[in-house]
CSV table of C-alpha atoms in Angstrom, one decimal:
chain,number,residue,atom,x,y,z
A,20,MET,CA,-4.0,5.1,-11.8
A,21,HIS,CA,-5.9,3.6,-14.7
A,22,ASP,CA,-4.9,3.5,-18.4
A,23,ILE,CA,-7.2,5.9,-20.2
A,24,ARG,CA,-6.8,3.9,-23.4
A,25,THR,CA,-8.2,0.8,-21.7
A,26,ILE,CA,-11.2,2.8,-20.6
A,27,ARG,CA,-11.6,4.3,-24.0
A,28,ASP,CA,-11.4,0.9,-25.7
A,29,ASP,CA,-13.7,-1.0,-23.4
A,30,PRO,CA,-15.8,1.3,-21.2
A,31,ALA,CA,-18.3,-1.4,-20.3
A,32,ALA,CA,-15.6,-3.7,-18.8
A,33,PHE,CA,-14.3,-0.7,-16.8
A,34,ASP,CA,-17.7,0.0,-15.4
A,35,ARG,CA,-18.3,-3.7,-14.6
A,36,GLY,CA,-15.1,-3.6,-12.6
A,37,LEU,CA,-16.3,-0.6,-10.7
A,38,ALA,CA,-19.7,-2.2,-10.1
A,39,ARG,CA,-17.9,-5.2,-8.4
A,40,ARG,CA,-16.3,-2.6,-6.1
A,41,GLY,CA,-19.8,-1.3,-5.3
A,42,LEU,CA,-19.1,1.9,-7.2
A,43,PRO,CA,-21.2,3.7,-9.9
A,44,PRO,CA,-20.2,3.8,-13.6
A,45,ARG,CA,-17.6,6.4,-14.5
A,46,ALA,CA,-16.4,5.4,-18.0
A,47,GLY,CA,-18.9,7.7,-19.8
A,48,GLU,CA,-17.8,10.7,-17.8
A,49,ILE,CA,-14.1,9.9,-18.3
A,50,ALA,CA,-14.5,9.2,-22.0
A,51,ALA,CA,-16.3,12.5,-22.6
A,52,LEU,CA,-13.6,14.5,-20.8
A,53,ASP,CA,-10.9,12.5,-22.7
A,54,ALA,CA,-12.6,13.2,-26.0
A,55,GLU,CA,-12.9,16.9,-25.3
A,56,ARG,CA,-9.2,17.0,-24.3
A,57,ARG,CA,-8.1,15.2,-27.4
A,58,ALA,CA,-10.2,17.5,-29.6
A,59,ALA,CA,-8.4,20.4,-28.0
A,60,GLN,CA,-5.0,18.8,-28.7
A,61,THR,CA,-6.0,18.1,-32.3
A,62,ARG,CA,-7.1,21.7,-32.8
A,63,LEU,CA,-3.9,23.0,-31.2
A,64,GLN,CA,-1.8,20.9,-33.7
A,65,GLU,CA,-3.9,22.3,-36.6
A,66,LEU,CA,-3.4,25.8,-35.3
A,67,GLN,CA,0.3,25.3,-34.8
A,68,GLN,CA,0.6,24.1,-38.4
A,69,ARG,CA,-1.4,27.1,-39.7
A,70,ARG,CA,0.7,29.5,-37.6
A,71,ASN,CA,3.9,28.0,-39.1
A,72,GLU,CA,2.5,28.5,-42.6
A,73,ALA,CA,1.4,32.1,-41.9
A,74,SER,CA,4.8,32.9,-40.4
A,75,LYS,CA,6.5,31.6,-43.6
A,76,ALA,CA,4.2,33.8,-45.6
A,77,ILE,CA,5.2,36.8,-43.5
A,78,GLY,CA,8.8,36.1,-44.2
A,79,MET,CA,8.3,35.7,-47.9
A,80,ALA,CA,6.2,38.9,-48.1
A,81,LYS,CA,8.8,40.9,-46.4
A,82,ALA,CA,11.6,39.4,-48.5
A,83,ARG,CA,9.7,40.6,-51.6
A,84,GLY,CA,8.9,44.0,-50.1
A,85,GLY,CA,5.2,43.2,-50.0
A,86,ASP,CA,2.5,43.8,-47.4
A,87,ALA,CA,2.5,41.2,-44.6
A,88,ALA,CA,-0.2,42.9,-42.5
A,89,GLU,CA,-2.9,40.3,-43.2
A,90,ALA,CA,-0.6,37.4,-42.4
A,91,MET,CA,0.6,39.1,-39.3
A,92,ALA,CA,-3.0,39.7,-38.1
A,93,GLU,CA,-3.7,36.0,-38.7
A,94,VAL,CA,-0.7,34.9,-36.6
A,95,ALA,CA,-1.9,37.1,-33.8
A,96,ARG,CA,-5.4,35.6,-33.9
A,97,ILE,CA,-4.0,32.1,-34.0
A,98,LYS,CA,-1.8,32.9,-31.0
A,99,ASP,CA,-4.8,34.2,-29.0
A,100,GLU,CA,-6.8,31.1,-29.9
A,101,MET,CA,-3.9,28.8,-29.0
A,102,THR,CA,-3.4,30.5,-25.6
A,103,ALA,CA,-7.1,29.9,-24.8
A,104,LEU,CA,-7.0,26.3,-26.0
A,105,GLU,CA,-3.8,25.5,-24.1
A,106,SER,CA,-5.5,26.7,-20.9
A,107,SER,CA,-8.6,24.7,-21.7
A,108,GLU,CA,-6.6,21.6,-22.4
A,109,ARG,CA,-4.6,21.9,-19.2
A,110,SER,CA,-7.9,22.3,-17.2
A,111,LEU,CA,-9.4,19.2,-18.9
A,112,ALA,CA,-6.2,17.2,-18.2
A,113,GLU,CA,-6.3,18.2,-14.5
A,114,ARG,CA,-9.9,17.3,-14.2
A,115,LEU,CA,-9.3,14.0,-15.9
A,116,ASP,CA,-6.3,13.2,-13.6
A,117,ALA,CA,-8.3,14.2,-10.5
A,118,ILE,CA,-11.1,11.8,-11.4
A,119,LEU,CA,-8.7,8.9,-12.2
A,120,ALA,CA,-6.7,9.5,-9.0
A,121,GLU,CA,-9.7,8.9,-6.9
A,122,ILE,CA,-10.9,5.6,-8.6
A,123,PRO,CA,-9.6,2.4,-6.9
A,124,ASN,CA,-7.9,-0.4,-8.7
A,125,LEU,CA,-10.2,-2.9,-10.4
A,126,PRO,CA,-10.4,-6.4,-8.8
A,127,ALA,CA,-8.8,-9.4,-10.5
A,128,ALA,CA,-11.2,-11.9,-12.1
A,129,ASP,CA,-10.7,-14.5,-9.4
A,130,VAL,CA,-11.5,-12.1,-6.5
A,131,PRO,CA,-14.8,-13.1,-4.8
A,132,ASP,CA,-17.6,-10.5,-5.0
A,133,GLY,CA,-18.9,-9.1,-1.7
A,134,ALA,CA,-19.7,-6.1,0.3
A,135,SER,CA,-17.7,-6.5,3.5
A,136,GLU,CA,-15.3,-8.7,5.5
A,137,LYS,CA,-18.2,-11.2,6.0
A,138,ASP,CA,-17.9,-12.1,2.3
A,139,ASN,CA,-14.2,-12.9,2.4
A,140,LEU,CA,-13.2,-16.4,1.3
A,141,GLU,CA,-11.2,-18.6,3.7
A,142,ILE,CA,-8.8,-20.7,1.7
A,143,ARG,CA,-6.8,-22.5,4.5
A,144,ARG,CA,-6.2,-22.9,8.2
A,145,VAL,CA,-2.9,-23.9,9.7
A,146,GLY,CA,-2.3,-25.3,13.2
A,147,ALA,CA,-4.8,-25.5,16.1
A,148,PRO,CA,-5.7,-23.1,18.9
A,149,PRO,CA,-4.0,-23.7,22.3
A,150,ARG,CA,-5.8,-25.2,25.2
A,151,PHE,CA,-5.6,-23.7,28.7
A,152,ASN,CA,-6.5,-24.8,32.2
A,153,HIS,CA,-7.5,-21.3,33.0
A,154,PRO,CA,-9.7,-18.6,31.3
A,155,ALA,CA,-7.8,-17.1,28.4
A,156,ARG,CA,-6.6,-13.5,29.2
A,157,GLU,CA,-6.2,-10.7,26.6
A,158,HIS,CA,-2.8,-9.3,25.9
A,159,PHE,CA,-3.2,-6.1,27.8
A,160,GLU,CA,-4.3,-8.0,30.9
A,161,ILE,CA,-1.2,-10.1,30.7
A,162,GLY,CA,1.1,-7.2,29.9
A,163,GLU,CA,-0.2,-5.0,32.7
A,164,ALA,CA,-0.2,-7.8,35.3
A,165,LEU,CA,3.5,-8.4,34.4
A,166,GLY,CA,4.2,-4.7,34.9
A,167,LEU,CA,5.7,-4.5,31.4
A,168,MET,CA,2.9,-2.8,29.4
A,169,ASP,CA,2.0,0.7,30.5
A,170,PHE,CA,-0.9,2.5,28.8
A,171,GLU,CA,-1.3,5.2,31.5
A,172,ALA,CA,2.3,6.4,31.1
A,173,ALA,CA,1.9,6.5,27.3
A,174,ALA,CA,-1.4,8.5,27.7
A,175,ARG,CA,0.5,11.1,29.9
A,176,LEU,CA,3.2,11.4,27.2
A,177,SER,CA,1.1,11.2,24.0
A,178,GLY,CA,-2.6,10.6,24.6
A,179,SER,CA,-4.7,7.6,23.6
A,180,ARG,CA,-3.6,4.7,21.3
A,181,PHE,CA,0.0,4.6,22.5
A,182,VAL,CA,1.8,2.2,24.8
A,183,VAL,CA,5.1,2.0,26.7
A,184,LEU,CA,6.7,-1.4,26.8
A,185,ARG,CA,9.3,-2.1,29.4
A,186,GLY,CA,12.0,-4.7,30.0
A,187,PRO,CA,11.4,-8.1,28.5
A,188,LEU,CA,8.4,-6.9,26.4
A,189,ALA,CA,10.5,-4.1,24.8
A,190,ARG,CA,13.1,-6.8,24.2
A,191,LEU,CA,10.5,-9.1,22.8
A,192,GLU,CA,9.5,-6.6,20.2
A,193,ARG,CA,13.1,-6.1,19.1
A,194,ALA,CA,13.6,-9.9,19.0
A,195,LEU,CA,10.5,-10.4,16.8
A,196,ALA,CA,11.7,-7.8,14.3
A,197,ALA,CA,15.1,-9.4,14.1
A,198,PHE,CA,13.6,-12.9,13.8
A,199,MET,CA,11.4,-11.8,10.9
A,200,LEU,CA,14.1,-9.9,9.0
A,201,ASP,CA,16.5,-12.9,9.2
A,202,ILE,CA,13.8,-15.1,7.7
A,203,HIS,CA,12.9,-12.7,4.9
A,204,THR,CA,16.5,-11.9,4.0
A,205,ASN,CA,18.2,-15.2,4.5
A,206,GLU,CA,15.5,-17.5,3.2
A,207,PHE,CA,13.4,-15.5,0.8
A,208,GLY,CA,16.0,-13.2,-0.7
A,209,TYR,CA,14.6,-9.8,0.3
A,210,THR,CA,17.1,-7.0,0.6
A,211,GLU,CA,16.9,-5.2,3.9
A,212,VAL,CA,16.5,-1.4,3.6
A,213,GLN,CA,16.4,1.3,6.2
A,214,PRO,CA,14.2,4.0,4.5
A,215,PRO,CA,13.2,7.5,5.5
A,216,LEU,CA,10.2,7.7,7.8
A,217,MET,CA,9.1,11.0,6.3
A,218,VAL,CA,8.2,11.3,2.6
A,219,ARG,CA,7.0,13.9,0.1
A,220,ASP,CA,3.5,14.2,-1.4
A,221,GLU,CA,4.7,12.4,-4.6
A,222,ALA,CA,5.6,9.3,-2.7
A,223,VAL,CA,2.3,9.0,-0.8
A,224,TYR,CA,0.4,9.8,-4.0
A,225,GLY,CA,2.4,7.1,-5.9
A,226,VAL,CA,1.1,4.2,-3.7
A,227,GLY,CA,-2.5,5.5,-3.7
A,228,GLN,CA,-2.6,7.0,-0.2
A,229,LEU,CA,-3.2,10.5,-1.6
A,230,PRO,CA,-5.5,12.3,-2.3
A,231,LYS,CA,-8.2,10.1,-0.9
A,232,PHE,CA,-6.8,9.0,2.4
A,233,ALA,CA,-5.0,12.1,3.7
A,234,GLU,CA,-7.0,12.1,6.9
A,235,ASP,CA,-5.5,8.7,7.8
A,236,LEU,CA,-2.0,10.1,7.8
A,237,PHE,CA,0.1,12.4,10.0
A,238,ARG,CA,1.8,15.4,8.3
A,239,THR,CA,4.7,17.4,9.6
A,240,THR,CA,4.8,21.2,9.7
A,241,THR,CA,7.3,21.1,6.8
A,242,GLY,CA,4.8,19.3,4.6
A,243,LEU,CA,6.4,15.8,4.8
A,244,TRP,CA,4.2,12.8,5.7
A,245,LEU,CA,5.0,10.3,8.4
A,246,ILE,CA,4.9,6.9,6.7
A,247,PRO,CA,1.8,4.8,7.4
A,248,THR,CA,3.9,1.7,6.4
A,249,ALA,CA,7.3,1.1,4.8
A,250,GLU,CA,5.4,0.2,1.7
A,251,VAL,CA,5.5,3.9,0.8
A,252,PRO,CA,9.3,4.5,0.6
A,253,LEU,CA,10.1,0.9,-0.5
A,254,THR,CA,7.7,0.9,-3.5
A,255,ASN,CA,8.8,4.4,-4.4
A,256,LEU,CA,12.4,3.3,-4.8
A,257,VAL,CA,11.5,2.7,-8.4
A,258,ALA,CA,9.5,5.8,-8.9
A,259,ASP,CA,10.4,7.7,-12.2
A,260,GLN,CA,12.9,4.9,-13.0
A,261,ILE,CA,13.3,2.5,-15.8
A,262,VAL,CA,14.7,-0.8,-14.4
A,263,ASP,CA,16.3,-3.6,-16.3
A,264,ALA,CA,13.6,-6.3,-16.8
A,265,ALA,CA,16.3,-9.0,-16.2
A,266,THR,CA,16.7,-7.8,-12.6
A,267,LEU,CA,13.0,-8.4,-11.7
A,268,PRO,CA,11.6,-9.2,-9.3
A,269,LEU,CA,13.2,-6.8,-6.9
A,270,ARG,CA,12.4,-7.6,-3.3
A,271,PHE,CA,12.8,-5.2,-0.4
A,272,THR,CA,12.1,-5.6,3.3
A,273,ALA,CA,12.3,-3.1,6.2
A,274,TYR,CA,11.4,-2.8,9.9
A,275,THR,CA,10.1,0.6,10.7
A,276,PRO,CA,7.8,2.5,13.0
A,277,CYS,CA,4.5,3.3,11.2
A,278,PHE,CA,2.1,6.1,12.0
A,279,ARG,CA,-1.6,6.2,11.4
A,280,SER,CA,-4.3,8.6,12.6
A,281,GLU,CA,-6.9,5.8,12.7
A,282,ALA,CA,-9.4,8.5,11.7
A,283,GLY,CA,-12.1,6.0,10.9
A,284,ALA,CA,-11.5,3.8,13.9
A,285,ALA,CA,-13.4,5.7,16.6
A,286,GLY,CA,-14.6,3.3,19.2
A,287,LYS,CA,-12.7,0.3,17.7
A,288,ASP,CA,-10.1,-1.7,19.7
A,289,THR,CA,-9.7,1.1,22.3
A,290,ARG,CA,-8.2,-1.3,24.8
A,291,GLY,CA,-4.7,-2.6,24.3
A,292,MET,CA,-2.3,-2.6,21.4
A,293,LEU,CA,-4.4,-3.8,18.4
A,294,ARG,CA,-4.9,-0.3,16.9
A,295,GLN,CA,-2.2,2.2,17.7
A,296,HIS,CA,-1.1,5.6,16.2
A,297,GLN,CA,2.5,4.3,16.3
A,298,PHE,CA,3.5,0.7,15.7
A,299,GLY,CA,6.3,-1.4,14.3
A,300,LYS,CA,6.0,-3.5,11.2
A,301,VAL,CA,8.3,-5.6,9.0
A,302,GLU,CA,7.2,-4.8,5.4
A,303,LEU,CA,7.7,-6.8,2.2
A,304,VAL,CA,7.7,-5.1,-1.2
A,305,SER,CA,8.2,-6.7,-4.6
A,306,ILE,CA,8.7,-5.0,-8.0
A,307,ALA,CA,7.9,-7.6,-10.6
A,308,GLY,CA,7.2,-8.1,-14.3
A,309,ALA,CA,3.6,-8.5,-15.4
A,310,ASP,CA,4.2,-12.2,-16.0
A,311,GLN,CA,5.7,-12.7,-12.5
A,312,SER,CA,3.3,-10.9,-10.2
A,313,GLU,CA,0.8,-13.7,-9.5
A,314,ALA,CA,3.5,-16.1,-8.5
A,315,GLU,CA,5.3,-13.4,-6.5
A,316,HIS,CA,2.0,-12.8,-4.7
A,317,GLU,CA,1.8,-16.4,-3.6
A,318,ARG,CA,5.5,-16.4,-2.6
A,319,MET,CA,5.2,-13.2,-0.5
A,320,THR,CA,2.2,-14.7,1.3
A,321,SER,CA,4.2,-17.8,2.0
A,322,ALA,CA,7.0,-15.7,3.4
A,323,ALA,CA,4.6,-14.1,5.9
A,324,GLU,CA,3.1,-17.4,6.8
A,325,THR,CA,6.5,-18.8,7.5
A,326,VAL,CA,6.9,-16.4,10.5
A,327,LEU,CA,3.7,-17.7,12.1
A,328,ARG,CA,4.4,-21.4,11.4
A,329,ARG,CA,7.9,-21.1,13.0
A,330,LEU,CA,6.3,-19.6,16.1
A,331,GLY,CA,3.7,-22.3,16.3
A,332,LEU,CA,0.7,-19.9,15.9
A,333,HIS,CA,-2.7,-20.9,14.7
A,334,TYR,CA,-3.8,-18.8,11.7
A,335,ARG,CA,-5.9,-18.8,8.6
A,336,VAL,CA,-5.6,-17.2,5.2
A,337,VAL,CA,-8.5,-15.5,3.5
A,338,THR,CA,-9.0,-13.9,0.1
A,339,LEU,CA,-10.5,-10.5,0.5
A,340,CYS,CA,-13.7,-9.8,-1.4
A,341,THR,CA,-14.2,-6.9,-3.7
A,342,GLY,CA,-15.9,-4.8,-1.0
A,343,ASP,CA,-13.0,-5.3,1.5
A,344,MET,CA,-9.9,-4.8,-0.6
A,345,GLY,CA,-7.6,-1.8,-0.2
A,346,PHE,CA,-7.7,1.1,-2.7
A,347,ALA,CA,-4.6,0.1,-4.7
A,348,SER,CA,-5.0,-3.6,-4.7
A,349,ARG,CA,-6.3,-5.9,-7.4
A,350,LYS,CA,-6.1,-9.0,-5.2
A,351,THR,CA,-5.3,-9.3,-1.4
A,352,TYR,CA,-4.7,-12.2,0.9
A,353,ASP,CA,-5.2,-11.5,4.6
A,354,ILE,CA,-3.4,-13.7,7.2
A,355,GLU,CA,-5.4,-13.7,10.4
A,356,VAL,CA,-3.8,-15.1,13.6
A,357,TRP,CA,-5.9,-16.7,16.4
A,358,LEU,CA,-6.1,-14.6,19.6
A,359,PRO,CA,-7.4,-16.8,22.5
A,360,GLY,CA,-8.1,-13.8,24.7
A,361,GLN,CA,-10.6,-12.5,22.1
A,362,GLY,CA,-11.6,-16.0,20.9
A,363,THR,CA,-11.3,-14.9,17.3
A,364,PHE,CA,-8.9,-14.5,14.3
A,365,ARG,CA,-7.4,-11.0,13.8
A,366,GLU,CA,-5.5,-9.7,10.8
A,367,ILE,CA,-1.7,-9.8,11.2
A,368,SER,CA,-0.7,-9.5,7.6
A,369,SER,CA,-2.2,-8.3,4.3
A,370,CYS,CA,-0.4,-9.2,1.1
A,371,SER,CA,-1.6,-7.4,-2.0
A,372,ASN,CA,-0.9,-7.5,-5.7
A,373,CYS,CA,-1.4,-4.0,-7.1
A,374,GLY,CA,-0.7,-4.9,-10.7
A,375,GLU,CA,0.5,-1.8,-12.6
A,376,PHE,CA,-1.9,0.5,-10.7
A,377,GLN,CA,0.8,2.1,-8.5
A,378,ALA,CA,3.5,1.9,-11.2
A,379,ARG,CA,1.4,4.2,-13.4
A,380,ARG,CA,1.1,6.7,-10.6
A,381,MET,CA,4.8,6.5,-9.9
A,382,LYS,CA,5.9,6.3,-13.6
A,383,ALA,CA,7.9,3.1,-12.8
A,384,ARG,CA,8.8,1.0,-15.9
A,385,SER,CA,11.0,-1.8,-17.0
A,386,ARG,CA,12.9,-2.3,-20.3
A,387,THR,CA,13.9,-5.6,-21.8
A,388,ALA,CA,17.4,-5.7,-23.4
A,389,GLY,CA,17.1,-5.3,-27.2
A,390,GLU,CA,13.6,-3.7,-27.0
A,391,LYS,CA,12.9,0.0,-27.6
A,392,GLY,CA,9.7,0.3,-25.6
A,393,THR,CA,9.1,0.1,-21.9
A,394,ARG,CA,6.4,-1.5,-19.7
A,395,PHE,CA,5.0,-0.6,-16.4
A,396,VAL,CA,6.1,-2.9,-13.6
A,397,HIS,CA,3.8,-4.6,-11.2
A,398,THR,CA,4.1,-3.8,-7.5
A,399,LEU,CA,3.2,-6.0,-4.5
A,400,ASN,CA,3.3,-5.3,-0.8
A,401,GLY,CA,2.6,-7.2,2.4
A,402,SER,CA,3.2,-7.3,6.1
A,403,GLY,CA,5.9,-9.7,7.1
A,404,VAL,CA,4.3,-9.3,9.7
A,405,ALA,CA,3.0,-6.5,12.0
A,406,VAL,CA,5.3,-6.6,15.0
A,407,GLY,CA,2.9,-5.3,17.6
A,408,ARG,CA,0.2,-7.7,16.6
A,409,LEU,CA,2.7,-10.6,16.6
A,410,LEU,CA,3.7,-9.6,20.2
A,411,ILE,CA,0.0,-9.7,21.1
A,412,ALA,CA,-0.3,-13.2,19.6
A,413,ILE,CA,2.7,-14.5,21.5
A,414,LEU,CA,1.3,-13.2,24.8
A,415,GLU,CA,-2.1,-14.6,24.3
A,416,ASN,CA,-1.2,-18.0,22.8
A,417,TYR,CA,1.7,-18.7,25.1
A,418,GLN,CA,0.2,-17.4,28.4
A,419,ARG,CA,0.5,-19.5,31.5
A,420,GLU,CA,-1.8,-19.9,34.4
A,421,ASP,CA,0.6,-18.1,36.8
A,422,GLY,CA,0.6,-15.0,34.5
A,423,SER,CA,3.9,-15.6,32.9
A,424,VAL,CA,4.5,-16.3,29.2
A,425,THR,CA,6.5,-19.0,27.5
A,426,VAL,CA,8.9,-17.8,24.8
A,427,PRO,CA,8.5,-19.9,21.6
A,428,ALA,CA,11.5,-22.1,21.0
A,429,ALA,CA,12.3,-20.5,17.6
A,430,LEU,CA,12.5,-17.0,19.2
A,431,ARG,CA,14.8,-17.9,22.1
A,432,PRO,CA,18.1,-17.4,20.2
A,433,TYR,CA,17.0,-13.8,19.7
A,434,PHE,CA,16.0,-13.5,23.4
A,435,ASP,CA,19.3,-14.5,25.2
A,436,GLY,CA,18.0,-18.1,25.4
A,437,ARG,CA,15.3,-17.0,27.9
A,438,GLU,CA,12.4,-19.4,28.0
A,439,VAL,CA,9.9,-17.5,30.1
A,440,ILE,CA,8.7,-13.9,30.5
A,441,ALA,CA,7.7,-13.3,34.1
A,442,ARG,CA,7.1,-10.3,36.4
A,443,PRO,CA,10.5,-8.8,37.3
């Protein structure tokens, strides 16, 4: 959500920010609605004052035994006008909120301009791609040949974009989650949380998923939403709260199933596990002060990178351009891991600084001891990382010519010391 005062004070800057997002100007429309609403509020205050004066006049007239009919008629007229104005003011406020709710966050000054992922800026590469003495196979070829990855069984149970993992691959997913959680809690100070997987409208709205992206989500018959990522419940832990500024930054992590309809992904990544309706992810969320969020963004990205470095995976980090950023983000780093089977980098983590955009929607503030006022916190979120995609990366980067897969050394303590995944 945007600060209406900022738009009012510098409409040109707001429209420039929208233009960088490839969006038309909206400041004039917003300012006109805001002016109309404030005029209604001012008139209501004037009428309230006049009604109070007229009511006093009625009391004085009656106390003197005089005629109060004229004053009583004026109070009645004022009441009718106030009722109409209150309705108008509510309608204007609702229209204004609806417009603001659908406008994305404005990009930070150092975000590169661009229209699509082709304009993203690569800032570093780490490691090198593996070399094989055989043609590199994709993860689903490896998993199916091992007899441990079953898309047909999943389709019978649930339809497309689901998978059944068996035996060592099911264990591998569990091991990866535990490996990541230990890194983030023990080394980076995140507090592990086990949040609800179903949330109310307010929680999904708070992070910017509603109203614009409802079709990307799954909703239960009771009206609750299945979480598309643990970002939703973790960030909303501070919704409608005033936290002590001295406790910031707050850092939360969770491993949860995530659910997405993939409404806009028809025809994309239909083979394999890259784009599923249900997938596991280790999420990172930080609640920071305004003066902390940029450093926290770099720290969060480093935490996600640590996972890939420990596993010896080749990856790169890119800054997303203005045309590729998410709705709530003001700056995003994507971490893309090398997949030999595809011969390309694919996103495995996206770390975003949302500034105060989500906090305004959630009414999440902080207060410094000794100060009367409060400030909106800054929120950040990132994958630390997507478990299914990390499993894909392990299979493709550690595949062997005989169809088996080497278990990375750092992961073996979470895998009963097993060094190889082979067909049972």
